[in-house]
DNA sequence: ATTAAGGCATGAA
DNA sequence: GTTCATGCCTTAA
């Protein structure tokens, strides 16, 4: 029995991402898992379509290696890094320490 | 032992 | 069939 059509509400993603405290991050995988989706890439697509970057801090989501997005919708890689550093997150070589900054609800 | 980089798997648009 | 704001594994320095 294959469940091929699993629809997820982008609002669920945005609502969860808004809970990430300033200076902390979550990964695409964790976000996906928490909203009952096993497709991390879909989270990336939804965040790419983020209509309100000022309200929904999509820059607080990185990949499982702690690396920022190459094609961040708001200023690309540099924009992603800049927004994280503005919150005190130390980013080196487009990468941050997940052990230090990872936040889970 | 640690890290970097590449390749394959995955699920939905 | 193609395209990803991914993840995990393998391999090479």
mmCIF file of C-alpha atoms (C1' of nucleotides) in Angstrom:
data_model
loop_
_atom_site.group_PDB
_atom_site.id
_atom_site.type_symbol
_atom_site.label_atom_id
_atom_site.label_comp_id
_atom_site.label_asym_id
_atom_site.label_seq_id
_atom_site.Cartn_x
_atom_site.Cartn_y
_atom_site.Cartn_z
ATOM 1 C CA UNK A 1 0.000 0.000 0.000
ATOM 2 C CA UNK A 2 1.776 3.018 -1.247
ATOM 3 C CA UNK A 3 0.918 6.446 -0.017
ATOM 4 C CA UNK A 4 2.160 8.430 -2.967
ATOM 5 C CA UNK A 5 0.272 11.650 -2.475
ATOM 6 C CA UNK A 6 1.182 13.168 0.846
ATOM 7 C CA UNK A 7 0.107 16.771 0.831
ATOM 8 C CA UNK A 8 1.615 19.098 3.370
ATOM 9 C CA UNK A 9 0.476 22.594 4.249
ATOM 10 C CA UNK A 10 3.277 25.152 3.777
ATOM 11 C CA UNK A 11 1.798 27.001 6.753
ATOM 12 C CA UNK A 12 2.873 24.109 8.975
ATOM 13 C CA UNK A 13 6.448 24.676 7.857
ATOM 14 C CA UNK A 14 6.308 28.440 8.275
ATOM 15 C CA UNK A 15 4.672 28.140 11.684
ATOM 16 C CA UNK A 16 7.378 25.781 12.923
ATOM 17 C CA UNK A 17 10.218 27.854 11.494
ATOM 18 C CA UNK A 18 8.847 30.939 13.237
ATOM 19 C CA UNK A 19 9.391 29.127 16.550
ATOM 20 C CA UNK A 20 13.141 28.862 16.019
ATOM 21 C CA UNK A 21 14.758 31.317 18.438
ATOM 22 C CA UNK A 22 17.128 33.977 17.159
ATOM 23 C CA UNK A 23 20.665 32.696 16.976
ATOM 24 C CA UNK A 24 19.563 29.068 16.666
ATOM 25 C CA UNK A 25 18.908 26.804 13.677
ATOM 26 C CA UNK A 26 17.091 23.662 12.579
ATOM 27 C CA UNK A 27 17.808 21.339 9.662
ATOM 28 C CA UNK A 28 15.592 20.561 6.681
ATOM 29 C CA UNK A 29 15.442 16.966 7.820
ATOM 30 C CA UNK A 30 14.238 17.753 11.327
ATOM 31 C CA UNK A 31 11.620 20.204 10.062
ATOM 32 C CA UNK A 32 10.363 17.608 7.614
ATOM 33 C CA UNK A 33 10.210 14.939 10.297
ATOM 34 C CA UNK A 34 8.404 17.172 12.785
ATOM 35 C CA UNK A 35 5.595 18.015 10.392
ATOM 36 C CA UNK A 36 5.180 14.424 9.307
ATOM 37 C CA UNK A 37 6.975 14.652 5.981
ATOM 38 C CA UNK A 38 9.832 12.394 4.970
ATOM 39 C CA UNK A 39 11.021 14.639 2.183
ATOM 40 C CA UNK A 40 13.573 17.250 3.317
ATOM 41 C CA UNK A 41 13.875 18.638 -0.201
ATOM 42 C CA UNK A 42 10.241 19.645 -0.101
ATOM 43 C CA UNK A 43 11.001 21.798 2.932
ATOM 44 C CA UNK A 44 13.664 23.549 0.920
ATOM 45 C CA UNK A 45 11.220 24.196 -1.885
ATOM 46 C CA UNK A 46 8.610 25.573 0.505
ATOM 47 C CA UNK A 47 11.114 27.836 2.238
ATOM 48 C CA UNK A 48 12.312 29.014 -1.157
ATOM 49 C CA UNK A 49 8.743 30.193 -1.761
ATOM 50 C CA UNK A 50 8.627 31.913 1.608
ATOM 51 C CA UNK A 51 6.412 34.962 0.956
ATOM 52 C CA UNK A 52 7.358 36.762 4.177
ATOM 53 C CA UNK A 53 11.093 36.425 4.922
ATOM 54 C CA UNK A 54 10.795 39.184 7.514
ATOM 55 C CA UNK A 55 8.220 37.217 9.475
ATOM 56 C CA UNK A 56 9.363 33.682 8.791
ATOM 57 C CA UNK A 57 13.106 33.315 9.523
ATOM 58 C CA UNK A 58 13.839 30.789 6.801
ATOM 59 C CA UNK A 59 17.545 31.573 7.169
ATOM 60 C CA UNK A 60 17.461 29.617 10.461
ATOM 61 C CA UNK A 61 17.198 26.372 8.515
ATOM 62 C CA UNK A 62 20.356 24.685 7.240
ATOM 63 C CA UNK A 63 21.221 21.245 5.942
ATOM 64 C CA UNK A 64 22.263 18.268 8.038
ATOM 65 C CA UNK A 65 25.919 19.289 7.734
ATOM 66 C CA UNK A 66 25.265 22.763 9.092
ATOM 67 C CA UNK A 67 25.818 24.298 5.671
ATOM 68 C CA UNK A 68 23.857 27.265 4.360
ATOM 69 C CA UNK A 69 21.803 27.089 1.167
ATOM 70 C CA UNK A 70 23.647 27.671 -2.083
ATOM 71 C CA UNK A 71 20.631 29.288 -3.707
ATOM 72 C CA UNK A 72 19.076 31.099 -0.786
ATOM 73 C CA UNK A 73 16.088 33.007 -2.150
ATOM 74 C CA UNK A 74 17.037 36.184 -0.348
ATOM 75 C CA UNK A 75 20.521 37.188 -1.446
ATOM 76 C CA UNK A 76 21.879 33.756 -2.227
ATOM 77 C CA UNK A 77 24.550 32.096 -0.116
ATOM 78 C CA UNK A 78 25.939 35.443 1.026
ATOM 79 C CA UNK A 79 22.502 36.620 2.122
ATOM 80 C CA UNK A 80 21.956 33.454 4.110
ATOM 81 C CA UNK A 81 25.287 33.822 5.892
ATOM 82 C CA UNK A 82 24.744 37.517 6.538
ATOM 83 C CA UNK A 83 21.378 36.956 8.172
ATOM 84 C CA UNK A 84 22.759 34.266 10.461
ATOM 85 C CA UNK A 85 25.788 36.319 11.459
ATOM 86 C CA UNK A 86 23.475 39.238 12.262
ATOM 87 C CA UNK A 87 22.064 37.026 15.015
ATOM 88 C CA UNK A 88 25.451 36.159 16.425
ATOM 89 C CA UNK A 89 25.856 32.816 14.688
ATOM 90 C CA UNK A 90 29.444 32.092 13.755
ATOM 91 C CA UNK A 91 29.553 30.956 10.127
ATOM 92 C CA UNK A 92 32.845 29.842 8.631
ATOM 93 C CA UNK A 93 33.182 28.659 5.048
ATOM 94 C CA UNK A 94 29.399 28.710 4.711
ATOM 95 C CA UNK A 95 29.159 26.338 7.614
ATOM 96 C CA UNK A 96 28.194 26.504 11.295
ATOM 97 C CA UNK A 97 28.538 24.281 14.351
ATOM 98 C CA UNK A 98 25.310 22.276 14.562
ATOM 99 C CA UNK A 99 26.180 20.927 17.999
ATOM 100 C CA UNK A 100 26.189 24.487 19.242
ATOM 101 C CA UNK A 101 23.292 26.075 17.364
ATOM 102 C CA UNK A 102 20.801 23.279 16.669
ATOM 103 C CA UNK A 103 17.442 23.922 18.272
ATOM 104 C CA UNK A 104 14.668 21.398 18.775
ATOM 105 C CA UNK A 105 11.186 22.189 20.071
ATOM 106 C "C1'" DA B 1 41.317 9.762 13.017
ATOM 107 C "C1'" DT B 2 39.048 13.796 10.507
ATOM 108 C "C1'" DT B 3 37.461 16.182 6.787
ATOM 109 C "C1'" DA B 4 36.137 17.203 1.883
ATOM 110 C "C1'" DA B 5 34.004 16.013 -2.153
ATOM 111 C "C1'" DG B 6 31.258 13.128 -5.234
ATOM 112 C "C1'" DG B 7 27.499 9.835 -6.161
ATOM 113 C "C1'" DC B 8 23.203 7.576 -5.442
ATOM 114 C "C1'" DA B 9 18.523 7.460 -3.138
ATOM 115 C "C1'" DT B 10 14.254 9.915 -2.255
ATOM 116 C "C1'" DG B 11 9.653 12.396 -2.774
ATOM 117 C "C1'" DA B 12 6.920 15.903 -4.635
ATOM 118 C "C1'" DA B 13 6.142 19.769 -8.148
ATOM 119 C "C1'" DG C 1 11.014 13.002 -17.591
ATOM 120 C "C1'" DT C 2 13.418 16.783 -15.042
ATOM 121 C "C1'" DT C 3 14.485 19.562 -11.147
ATOM 122 C "C1'" DC C 4 15.678 20.617 -6.573
ATOM 123 C "C1'" DA C 5 17.579 25.763 -0.341
ATOM 124 C "C1'" DT C 6 18.450 17.305 1.136
ATOM 125 C "C1'" DG C 7 20.464 13.153 3.322
ATOM 126 C "C1'" DC C 8 23.437 9.234 3.732
ATOM 127 C "C1'" DC C 9 27.251 6.572 2.252
ATOM 128 C "C1'" DT C 10 31.745 5.814 0.102
ATOM 129 C "C1'" DT C 11 36.233 7.197 -1.137
ATOM 130 C "C1'" DA C 12 40.183 9.955 -1.258
ATOM 131 C "C1'" DA C 13 43.505 13.067 0.797
#
